[in-house]
Amino acid sequence: MKKLSTLFSVLTILATLSCTSTNEEEFGATISQDVDQIKAGKVLFDQNCSTCHNFNENAIGPNLSGLTRQVETDWIKRFIKNPSEFFKAKDERAERLLAIYKNEMPAFPNFSESDLNSILSYLHTFETLPIEILGDTTSNLIPEKIQDSGIRFELEFFAQLPASDTTPALAKMTKMEPIPGTNRLMINDQRIGIYELVNQKPQLYLDLLKQRPDMVSKPGWATGLGSFTFHPEFLENGLFYTAHTEPGGTQLSDFGYTDSLNVFMQWVLTEWKTDSPNSKTFEGTSREILRIDNASQAHGMQELTFNPNSKKGDEDFGLLYIGYGDGGTVEKRFAYISDHGGTGVYSSILRIDPAGNNSANGKYGIPTINPFSGIQGKAGEVLAFGFRNPNRIFWDESGKLFATDIGQHSIEEINLIEPGKFYGWPIREGRFMINPFGSFRTLYPLPKDDEKKGVTYPLIQLEHDEAVAVIGGYFLSEGRLKGNFVFGDIPTGRLFFADLDQNPNPEVKSMKVVFEGNETTMEEIVGGRVDLKFGIDAEKQVYIMSKNQGKIYKIVNTL
């Protein structure tokens, strides 16, 4: 394998010479990222290549990271098998090899096609690779600034959850919604479980920590009980769903990645079935539906929801929508896990049938209406992909689907979701180019041939001087802003609204609040970082919540 290291060395040296004349899509386009194939490739690499190569720096042989993104896959495989055919044909790249190393590399005919595919799959997981820089833009990316509308939300205190910690956030609520067909208002604390607000007083409905003692939720971590949702026929079937985190390796996962990247957490989707839908506390059974490995404490299964507009008989009635982020994999330089073209579940909005069983693990169904359902090599669960952290999924009354997506260091997004579309991450942030192999703090103008990437760009993009972590949000059903979507910035609690029907670029305006007769801001009300979230009740009344104090505020008027 020592002479094979010579091959890789030359390929690395010649990469910049060859890329200009070859279609970029040929580089790694056919390399499988099947976990078992990657593992097999690692074994072959460790046995044959590791004494000469690594993926961090040049050793006896060169650093191989990024090789498969610089040289065509077929060329590499054919050259390893029989380099002499390239020399006889006076292949330009082979001629350069000969000029540098003065002798022909011997063939490796004993490598089977499966062996070659496995080695390339393993090499493809390492991707330190520069991309073309088209200009540097690091601030004032969006010159137009959001204006204060002059409109104010009048708030009144509504309820408070019990403190689950002694320091802010006192209660880590992320979601408050009613049980379908009832006035029962449910809210979570990520550290504990699900409460019901009865006469504005919290009563613990599901003690998830007791039910799942492996659950972990720590300060500053987007972990614990990330989301919940009740089935639209809960009153008949007693079913509801939760997403929570457990330490990496707690159980075997249904979706993972190469073992060269540590599994820090696992997100677990659970179906619960109550013995009595009218009970004030949960008693019943549960089953695990899905378990996904996560590389960090962030960007996991942040959203579970059903289409509230869907009626029995509609094609997506009873289908569960799941927002799943990149799991922190891009920051760890494993961009391929997100940039999967519909072959993986990370950085995606998923849609599954909890009542089905045709998934790989047999615990849920893959709806035939999904864009990749039944397509070889694609993940049938995927509805759309290319999101860093799709933390909220929502519909307007006409049935259009949207999602908020928290950005990296520069841009926040609200996207109109269409089946099968690619929304840019990790090669785009907003309407800008990002280098997933370079600095995440620098964005670049879009290239002239941008349409080749097939990116669907956000309906709304906000620069970080306006908002640093966007959160939705509901459509207002009454008042001066009826039909507008209200959303905000998680840390500061700054509030925004927009008419998402405006095309092509909805105008975003900001607002303040009035509380106890005084015009103020959410930061002033809670006395620090807000950790903003939104809730809604059965009457479509919208609420504003702060994890800082564990308090819930009701919007009683729009002034």
Coordinates of C-alpha atoms in Angstrom, one line a residue:
M1 CA 0.0 0.0 0.0
K2 CA 3.1 2.2 0.2
K3 CA 3.0 2.9 -3.5
L4 CA -0.7 3.5 -3.2
S5 CA 0.2 6.3 -0.9
T6 CA 2.3 7.7 -3.7
L7 CA -0.8 7.7 -5.9
F8 CA -2.8 9.7 -3.3
S9 CA 0.0 12.1 -2.8
V10 CA 0.1 12.9 -6.4
L11 CA -3.7 13.1 -6.7
T12 CA -3.7 15.6 -3.9
I13 CA -0.9 17.7 -5.5
L14 CA -2.7 17.6 -8.9
A15 CA -6.2 18.3 -7.6
T16 CA -6.2 22.0 -8.2
L17 CA -4.9 21.3 -11.8
S18 CA -7.7 18.9 -12.6
C19 CA -10.8 20.6 -11.0
T20 CA -11.0 23.3 -13.5
S21 CA -11.7 21.1 -16.4
T22 CA -14.2 18.7 -14.8
N23 CA -17.8 19.1 -13.8
E24 CA -17.9 19.6 -10.0
E25 CA -20.8 17.3 -9.6
E26 CA -18.6 14.3 -10.6
F27 CA -16.5 14.6 -7.4
G28 CA -17.9 12.2 -4.9
A29 CA -21.4 12.3 -6.4
T30 CA -21.7 8.5 -6.5
I31 CA -19.9 7.7 -3.2
S32 CA -22.2 5.9 -0.8
Q33 CA -22.3 7.1 2.8
D34 CA -23.9 3.9 4.1
V35 CA -22.7 3.5 7.7
D36 CA -21.7 -0.2 7.3
Q37 CA -19.8 0.6 4.1
I38 CA -17.9 3.4 5.8
K39 CA -17.0 1.0 8.6
A40 CA -15.7 -1.6 6.2
G41 CA -13.6 1.1 4.5
K42 CA -12.1 2.2 7.8
V43 CA -11.0 -1.4 8.4
L44 CA -9.3 -1.6 5.0
F45 CA -7.7 1.8 5.4
D46 CA -6.4 1.0 8.9
Q47 CA -5.0 -2.3 7.7
N48 CA -3.4 -1.0 4.5
C49 CA -3.0 2.8 4.5
S50 CA -2.9 4.2 8.0
T51 CA 0.9 3.9 8.5
C52 CA 1.4 6.4 5.7
H53 CA -1.7 8.6 5.9
N54 CA -4.1 10.5 8.3
F55 CA -6.7 13.2 7.8
N56 CA -5.2 16.0 9.9
E57 CA -1.8 16.6 8.6
N58 CA 0.8 15.3 6.2
A59 CA 2.6 12.2 7.5
I60 CA 4.6 9.7 5.5
G61 CA 2.0 10.2 2.9
P62 CA -0.2 13.3 2.5
N63 CA -3.3 14.4 4.4
L64 CA -6.1 12.7 2.5
S65 CA -8.9 14.8 3.7
G66 CA -10.9 16.2 0.8
L67 CA -9.4 13.9 -1.8
T68 CA -12.7 12.5 -3.1
R69 CA -13.9 16.1 -3.6
Q70 CA -11.0 17.0 -5.8
V71 CA -10.7 14.0 -8.1
E72 CA -13.4 12.1 -10.0
T73 CA -14.5 8.9 -8.2
D74 CA -14.3 6.7 -11.3
W75 CA -10.8 8.0 -12.1
I76 CA -9.5 7.1 -8.7
K77 CA -11.0 3.6 -8.7
R78 CA -9.8 2.7 -12.2
F79 CA -6.3 4.1 -11.6
I80 CA -5.9 2.0 -8.4
K81 CA -7.0 -1.1 -10.3
N82 CA -4.9 -0.6 -13.4
P83 CA -2.8 2.5 -13.7
S84 CA -1.0 1.2 -16.8
E85 CA -4.0 1.8 -19.0
F86 CA -3.8 5.5 -18.2
F87 CA -0.1 5.7 -19.0
K88 CA -0.7 3.9 -22.4
A89 CA -3.5 6.3 -23.2
K90 CA -1.2 9.2 -22.2
D91 CA -3.7 10.5 -19.8
E92 CA -2.7 14.0 -18.8
R93 CA -3.0 13.4 -15.0
A94 CA -1.2 10.0 -15.3
E95 CA 1.6 11.7 -17.3
R96 CA 2.1 14.2 -14.5
L97 CA 2.3 11.3 -12.0
L98 CA 5.0 9.7 -14.0
A99 CA 6.9 13.0 -14.4
I100 CA 6.9 13.5 -10.6
Y101 CA 7.6 10.0 -9.4
K102 CA 9.6 8.6 -12.4
N103 CA 8.0 5.2 -12.4
E104 CA 4.7 3.7 -12.9
M105 CA 2.6 2.7 -9.9
P106 CA 1.8 -1.0 -9.8
A107 CA -1.8 -2.2 -10.2
F108 CA -3.9 -3.4 -7.2
P109 CA -6.1 -5.9 -9.0
N110 CA -7.0 -7.8 -5.8
F111 CA -9.2 -4.9 -4.6
S112 CA -12.7 -5.9 -5.4
E113 CA -15.3 -3.3 -6.5
S114 CA -16.8 -3.6 -3.0
D115 CA -13.4 -2.9 -1.4
L116 CA -12.8 0.2 -3.6
N117 CA -16.3 1.5 -2.8
S118 CA -15.7 1.0 0.9
I119 CA -12.3 2.8 0.9
L120 CA -13.8 5.7 -1.0
S121 CA -16.8 5.9 1.3
Y122 CA -14.4 6.2 4.3
L123 CA -12.2 8.7 2.6
H124 CA -15.3 10.7 1.7
T125 CA -16.1 11.4 5.4
F126 CA -13.0 13.6 5.7
E127 CA -13.5 16.9 3.8
T128 CA -11.1 19.7 4.6
L129 CA -11.3 21.4 1.2
P130 CA -11.2 25.1 0.3
I131 CA -13.8 26.4 -2.1
E132 CA -13.5 29.3 -4.5
I133 CA -13.7 32.7 -2.7
L134 CA -15.8 35.2 -4.6
G135 CA -15.6 38.1 -2.2
D136 CA -15.8 38.6 1.5
T137 CA -18.9 39.9 3.3
T138 CA -18.9 39.8 7.0
S139 CA -21.2 42.5 8.2
N140 CA -24.0 44.7 6.9
L141 CA -25.0 41.9 4.6
I142 CA -28.6 43.2 4.5
P143 CA -28.5 47.0 4.3
E144 CA -32.2 47.5 4.8
K145 CA -33.0 47.6 8.6
I146 CA -36.2 46.5 10.2
Q147 CA -38.4 49.4 11.2
D148 CA -40.5 49.7 14.4
S149 CA -44.1 49.4 13.3
G150 CA -45.5 51.5 16.2
I151 CA -47.8 48.6 16.9
R152 CA -47.7 47.2 20.5
F153 CA -48.8 44.0 22.0
E154 CA -50.6 44.5 25.3
L155 CA -49.6 41.7 27.7
E156 CA -50.9 40.4 30.9
F157 CA -49.4 37.7 33.2
F158 CA -51.1 34.4 32.6
A159 CA -49.3 31.5 34.4
Q160 CA -46.0 30.3 35.7
L161 CA -44.4 26.9 35.7
P162 CA -42.7 25.5 38.8
A163 CA -39.0 26.2 38.9
S164 CA -37.0 23.2 37.7
D165 CA -33.7 24.9 38.5
T166 CA -32.6 27.6 40.9
T167 CA -31.1 29.9 38.2
P168 CA -32.5 31.1 34.9
A169 CA -33.9 29.5 32.9
L170 CA -36.2 28.7 35.9
A171 CA -38.4 26.5 33.7
K172 CA -37.4 25.4 30.2
M173 CA -40.7 25.5 28.3
T174 CA -40.5 25.3 24.5
K175 CA -44.1 24.7 23.4
M176 CA -47.7 25.3 24.6
E177 CA -50.6 24.0 22.6
P178 CA -54.0 22.5 23.2
I179 CA -55.0 18.9 22.9
P180 CA -57.0 18.8 19.6
G181 CA -60.7 19.0 20.0
T182 CA -60.5 20.3 23.6
N183 CA -59.7 23.4 25.7
R184 CA -56.9 21.5 27.6
L185 CA -53.8 23.6 27.4
M186 CA -50.5 21.6 27.6
I187 CA -47.0 22.9 28.1
N188 CA -43.6 21.3 28.6
D189 CA -40.6 21.8 30.8
Q190 CA -37.6 20.2 29.1
R191 CA -36.2 19.0 32.4
I192 CA -39.4 17.4 33.7
G193 CA -42.2 16.6 31.3
I194 CA -45.6 17.9 30.2
Y195 CA -47.9 20.0 32.4
E196 CA -51.6 20.9 31.9
L197 CA -52.6 24.4 32.8
V198 CA -55.8 24.0 34.7
N199 CA -57.4 27.4 35.6
Q200 CA -53.9 28.8 34.8
K201 CA -52.2 26.5 37.3
P202 CA -49.8 23.8 36.2
Q203 CA -50.5 20.2 37.0
L204 CA -48.0 17.6 35.9
Y205 CA -49.5 15.4 33.3
L206 CA -46.5 13.3 32.1
D207 CA -43.4 12.9 34.4
L208 CA -41.1 12.1 31.5
L209 CA -38.0 12.1 33.7
K210 CA -39.5 9.4 35.9
Q211 CA -40.7 7.4 32.8
R212 CA -37.3 7.8 31.1
P213 CA -34.6 8.1 33.7
D214 CA -31.9 8.3 31.1
M215 CA -33.2 11.6 29.8
V216 CA -30.7 14.4 30.2
S217 CA -31.2 18.2 30.1
K218 CA -28.5 20.6 31.2
P219 CA -28.3 24.4 31.3
G220 CA -27.5 25.9 27.9
W221 CA -28.2 22.6 26.1
A222 CA -31.0 22.2 23.7
T223 CA -31.8 18.9 25.2
G224 CA -34.4 17.1 27.4
L225 CA -38.0 17.1 26.3
G226 CA -37.5 19.1 23.1
S227 CA -41.1 18.9 21.7
F228 CA -44.4 17.1 22.1
T229 CA -47.6 16.9 20.1
F230 CA -51.0 15.2 20.5
H231 CA -52.5 13.1 17.8
P232 CA -55.5 14.9 16.0
E233 CA -57.7 11.9 17.2
F234 CA -56.3 11.8 20.7
L235 CA -59.8 11.7 22.2
E236 CA -60.4 8.5 20.3
N237 CA -57.0 6.8 20.3
G238 CA -55.2 8.3 23.3
L239 CA -52.0 8.8 21.4
F240 CA -49.4 11.6 21.8
Y241 CA -45.7 11.9 21.0
T242 CA -42.5 13.3 22.6
A243 CA -38.9 13.9 21.5
H244 CA -36.2 13.7 24.2
T245 CA -32.5 13.2 24.6
E246 CA -30.4 10.5 26.1
P247 CA -26.6 10.1 26.3
G248 CA -24.9 8.8 23.2
G249 CA -24.7 5.0 23.1
T250 CA -27.7 4.5 25.5
Q251 CA -29.2 2.2 22.9
L252 CA -28.6 1.2 19.3
S253 CA -29.8 4.0 17.0
D254 CA -31.9 3.8 13.8
F255 CA -29.9 6.5 12.1
G256 CA -26.2 7.4 12.6
Y257 CA -23.0 8.2 10.9
T258 CA -19.3 7.2 10.6
D259 CA -17.7 6.1 13.9
S260 CA -15.0 8.7 13.3
L261 CA -17.4 11.2 14.8
N262 CA -18.4 10.9 18.4
V263 CA -22.1 10.3 19.3
F264 CA -22.7 12.9 22.1
M265 CA -26.5 12.5 22.4
Q266 CA -29.4 10.5 21.0
W267 CA -32.8 11.9 20.2
V268 CA -35.7 9.5 20.9
L269 CA -39.1 9.7 19.4
T270 CA -41.7 8.0 21.6
E271 CA -45.4 7.3 21.2
W272 CA -47.5 7.3 24.3
K273 CA -51.0 5.7 24.6
T274 CA -53.1 6.8 27.6
D275 CA -55.6 4.4 29.2
S276 CA -58.0 7.3 29.5
P277 CA -57.8 10.4 27.2
N278 CA -59.8 12.4 29.9
S279 CA -57.4 11.6 32.7
K280 CA -55.5 14.5 34.3
T281 CA -52.3 12.4 34.7
F282 CA -50.8 10.0 32.2
E283 CA -51.4 6.3 32.8
G284 CA -50.8 3.9 30.0
T285 CA -48.1 2.4 27.7
S286 CA -45.4 3.7 25.4
R287 CA -43.2 2.6 22.6
E288 CA -40.0 3.9 21.0
I289 CA -40.5 4.8 17.4
L290 CA -37.2 6.2 16.3
R291 CA -33.7 6.9 17.7
I292 CA -31.2 9.2 16.0
D293 CA -27.5 9.8 16.9
N294 CA -26.5 13.4 17.5
A295 CA -22.9 14.7 17.5
S296 CA -23.5 17.6 19.9
Q297 CA -26.0 19.0 22.4
A298 CA -27.7 21.1 19.8
H299 CA -29.8 21.0 16.6
G300 CA -31.6 17.8 17.1
M301 CA -35.3 16.9 17.1
Q302 CA -36.7 20.3 18.0
E303 CA -40.2 20.0 16.5
L304 CA -43.0 17.5 16.4
T305 CA -46.4 18.5 15.0
F306 CA -49.4 17.4 12.9
N307 CA -51.0 19.6 10.2
P308 CA -53.8 21.4 12.1
N309 CA -55.6 22.1 8.9
S310 CA -55.8 18.4 7.8
K311 CA -59.1 16.6 8.1
K312 CA -59.8 12.9 8.2
G313 CA -59.6 11.6 4.7
D314 CA -56.9 14.1 3.7
E315 CA -53.7 12.6 2.4
D316 CA -51.6 13.9 5.3
F317 CA -54.1 13.4 8.1
G318 CA -52.4 11.7 11.0
L319 CA -48.9 12.1 9.5
L320 CA -46.2 13.3 12.0
Y321 CA -43.9 16.1 10.9
I322 CA -40.5 16.2 12.5
G323 CA -37.9 19.0 12.4
Y324 CA -34.3 17.6 12.7
G325 CA -31.2 19.8 12.5
D326 CA -27.6 19.1 11.6
G327 CA -26.8 17.8 15.1
G328 CA -23.7 20.0 15.2
T329 CA -22.0 17.8 12.6
V330 CA -21.2 20.7 10.2
E331 CA -19.3 22.6 12.9
K332 CA -17.3 19.4 13.5
R333 CA -16.4 19.4 9.8
F334 CA -18.6 16.6 8.7
A335 CA -20.7 18.6 6.3
Y336 CA -21.6 15.6 4.2
I337 CA -24.0 14.4 6.9
S338 CA -26.1 17.5 6.2
D339 CA -25.3 17.9 2.5
H340 CA -26.9 14.5 1.7
G341 CA -29.2 15.3 -1.2
G342 CA -32.1 13.5 0.4
T343 CA -30.3 10.3 1.3
G344 CA -30.2 11.1 5.1
V345 CA -32.4 12.4 7.8
Y346 CA -30.2 15.1 9.2
S347 CA -30.9 18.8 8.5
S348 CA -34.4 17.8 7.3
I349 CA -38.1 18.1 7.8
L350 CA -39.3 14.5 8.1
R351 CA -42.9 13.2 7.6
I352 CA -43.8 9.7 8.9
D353 CA -46.9 7.7 9.6
P354 CA -46.8 6.6 13.2
A355 CA -49.4 3.9 12.4
G356 CA -47.4 2.3 9.6
N357 CA -44.6 -0.3 9.7
N358 CA -42.7 -0.1 6.3
S359 CA -39.8 1.8 7.8
A360 CA -36.4 0.1 8.1
N361 CA -37.0 -0.6 11.8
G362 CA -40.6 -1.6 11.2
K363 CA -41.9 0.9 13.9
Y364 CA -43.5 3.5 11.6
G365 CA -44.6 4.0 8.1
I366 CA -43.1 6.0 5.2
P367 CA -46.0 7.9 3.4
T368 CA -46.2 7.3 -0.3
I369 CA -46.9 11.0 -0.8
N370 CA -43.3 11.8 0.4
P371 CA -41.1 13.0 -2.4
F372 CA -38.4 10.3 -1.9
S373 CA -40.7 7.5 -1.0
G374 CA -39.7 4.3 -2.8
I375 CA -36.7 5.8 -4.5
Q376 CA -33.6 3.7 -4.2
G377 CA -30.9 5.3 -2.1
K378 CA -33.1 8.1 -0.8
A379 CA -34.5 8.5 2.7
G380 CA -38.3 8.1 2.3
E381 CA -38.9 9.9 5.6
V382 CA -37.5 13.2 4.1
L383 CA -40.0 15.9 3.1
A384 CA -37.4 18.7 2.5
F385 CA -33.8 19.1 3.5
G386 CA -30.9 21.6 3.9
F387 CA -31.8 23.2 7.3
R388 CA -29.3 23.9 10.1
N389 CA -32.0 23.9 12.8
P390 CA -35.7 23.8 11.7
N391 CA -37.0 24.5 15.1
R392 CA -40.6 25.3 14.3
I393 CA -43.0 24.0 11.5
F394 CA -46.3 25.8 10.9
W395 CA -49.1 26.2 8.4
D396 CA -51.2 29.1 7.3
E397 CA -55.0 28.8 6.9
S398 CA -54.6 28.2 3.1
G399 CA -52.4 25.2 3.8
K400 CA -49.0 26.5 3.0
L401 CA -46.2 25.0 5.1
F402 CA -43.4 27.1 6.6
A403 CA -40.4 26.6 9.0
T404 CA -38.1 28.8 11.0
D405 CA -34.5 27.9 10.7
I406 CA -31.8 29.1 13.2
G407 CA -28.6 30.2 11.4
Q408 CA -24.9 29.9 12.2
H409 CA -23.3 33.3 12.8
S410 CA -25.0 35.6 10.3
I411 CA -28.4 34.9 8.9
E412 CA -31.8 33.7 10.3
E413 CA -34.5 32.3 8.0
I414 CA -38.2 31.7 7.5
N415 CA -38.8 29.3 4.7
L416 CA -41.8 28.3 2.6
I417 CA -41.5 24.5 2.5
E418 CA -42.1 22.5 -0.7
P419 CA -41.7 18.8 -0.9
G420 CA -38.3 17.5 -2.2
K421 CA -36.6 20.9 -2.1
F422 CA -33.1 21.7 -0.9
Y423 CA -32.8 24.8 1.4
G424 CA -29.1 25.3 1.2
W425 CA -27.4 24.3 4.5
P426 CA -24.5 23.7 4.8
I427 CA -23.3 25.5 1.6
R428 CA -25.7 28.4 2.0
E429 CA -26.8 30.6 4.9
G430 CA -29.7 32.8 3.8
R431 CA -29.1 34.1 0.3
F432 CA -25.3 33.9 0.8
M433 CA -22.6 31.3 0.2
I434 CA -20.9 29.7 3.2
N435 CA -17.8 27.6 3.2
P436 CA -18.5 24.5 5.4
F437 CA -14.7 23.7 5.4
G438 CA -13.6 27.3 6.4
S439 CA -14.7 30.1 8.7
F440 CA -18.4 30.0 9.6
R441 CA -18.2 33.7 10.4
T442 CA -17.7 34.7 6.8
L443 CA -20.2 34.7 4.0
Y444 CA -19.7 35.3 0.3
P445 CA -21.8 36.4 -2.6
L446 CA -23.6 33.8 -4.6
P447 CA -21.6 32.4 -7.6
K448 CA -22.8 33.2 -11.1
D449 CA -23.7 29.6 -11.7
D450 CA -25.7 29.3 -8.5
E451 CA -28.7 27.7 -10.1
K452 CA -26.7 24.5 -10.5
K453 CA -27.0 23.9 -6.8
G454 CA -30.8 23.9 -6.9
V455 CA -31.2 25.8 -3.7
T456 CA -34.6 27.1 -2.6
Y457 CA -33.9 30.4 -0.7
P458 CA -35.7 31.7 2.3
L459 CA -38.9 33.8 2.2
I460 CA -37.4 36.0 4.9
Q461 CA -33.8 36.4 6.0
L462 CA -32.7 38.4 9.1
E463 CA -29.1 39.4 9.7
H464 CA -27.8 38.9 13.2
D465 CA -27.8 42.6 14.1
E466 CA -31.6 42.2 14.0
A467 CA -32.0 38.7 15.5
V468 CA -29.6 36.0 16.4
A469 CA -31.9 33.0 16.9
V470 CA -35.3 33.1 15.2
I471 CA -38.3 31.4 16.7
G472 CA -41.9 31.1 15.6
G473 CA -44.6 31.9 16.1
Y474 CA -48.2 31.7 15.0
F475 CA -50.6 33.4 12.7
L476 CA -52.7 36.0 14.5
S477 CA -56.5 35.3 14.2
E478 CA -57.8 38.7 15.2
G479 CA -57.0 42.4 15.8
R480 CA -55.0 44.9 13.7
L481 CA -52.5 42.2 12.6
K482 CA -55.0 39.5 11.8
G483 CA -53.4 37.0 9.3
N484 CA -49.9 38.2 10.1
F485 CA -47.3 35.8 11.4
V486 CA -45.7 36.8 14.7
F487 CA -42.2 35.6 15.5
G488 CA -39.2 36.7 17.5
D489 CA -35.6 36.5 18.6
I490 CA -34.9 33.9 21.3
P491 CA -32.2 35.6 23.4
T492 CA -33.5 39.2 23.3
G493 CA -37.2 38.6 23.0
R494 CA -37.5 41.1 20.2
L495 CA -40.8 40.7 18.4
F496 CA -41.5 40.8 14.7
F497 CA -44.5 40.3 12.4
A498 CA -44.9 39.8 8.6
D499 CA -47.6 39.0 6.1
L500 CA -46.2 35.8 4.6
D501 CA -48.5 36.1 1.6
Q502 CA -46.6 39.1 0.4
N503 CA -44.4 38.2 -2.6
P504 CA -41.6 37.8 -3.2
N505 CA -40.2 39.4 -0.1
P506 CA -42.6 39.9 2.9
E507 CA -41.9 43.1 4.8
V508 CA -40.8 42.5 8.4
K509 CA -41.5 45.0 11.1
S510 CA -40.8 45.0 14.8
M511 CA -42.9 45.9 17.8
K512 CA -42.6 46.5 21.5
V513 CA -45.1 45.5 24.2
V514 CA -47.2 47.2 26.9
F515 CA -47.2 45.6 30.3
E516 CA -48.9 46.9 33.4
G517 CA -49.6 50.2 31.5
N518 CA -46.0 50.8 30.5
E519 CA -44.4 50.5 27.0
T520 CA -41.5 48.2 27.4
T521 CA -39.6 45.2 25.9
M522 CA -39.5 41.6 26.9
E523 CA -35.9 42.0 28.1
E524 CA -37.1 44.7 30.6
I525 CA -40.0 42.6 31.7
V526 CA -37.9 39.5 32.5
G527 CA -34.8 41.3 33.6
G528 CA -32.3 39.7 31.3
R529 CA -32.0 37.1 28.6
V530 CA -35.6 36.2 27.6
D531 CA -35.3 32.7 26.0
L532 CA -38.5 33.6 24.0
K533 CA -41.1 31.0 23.0
F534 CA -44.7 31.2 21.8
G535 CA -47.8 29.3 22.7
I536 CA -51.4 29.1 21.5
D537 CA -54.7 28.0 22.9
A538 CA -57.8 26.3 21.5
E539 CA -59.3 29.8 20.7
K540 CA -56.2 30.7 18.6
Q541 CA -55.1 33.1 21.3
V542 CA -51.3 33.6 21.1
Y543 CA -49.1 33.7 24.2
I544 CA -45.5 34.8 24.8
M545 CA -43.3 32.8 27.1
S546 CA -40.0 33.3 28.8
K547 CA -37.8 30.5 30.0
N548 CA -35.9 33.0 32.1
Q549 CA -38.6 33.2 34.7
G550 CA -40.8 30.3 33.6
K551 CA -43.6 32.8 33.0
I552 CA -46.3 32.9 30.3
Y553 CA -47.9 36.2 29.1
K554 CA -51.2 36.5 27.2
I555 CA -51.6 38.9 24.3
V556 CA -54.8 40.7 25.3
N557 CA -54.8 43.5 22.8
T558 CA -53.0 44.9 19.8
L559 CA -52.5 48.7 20.2

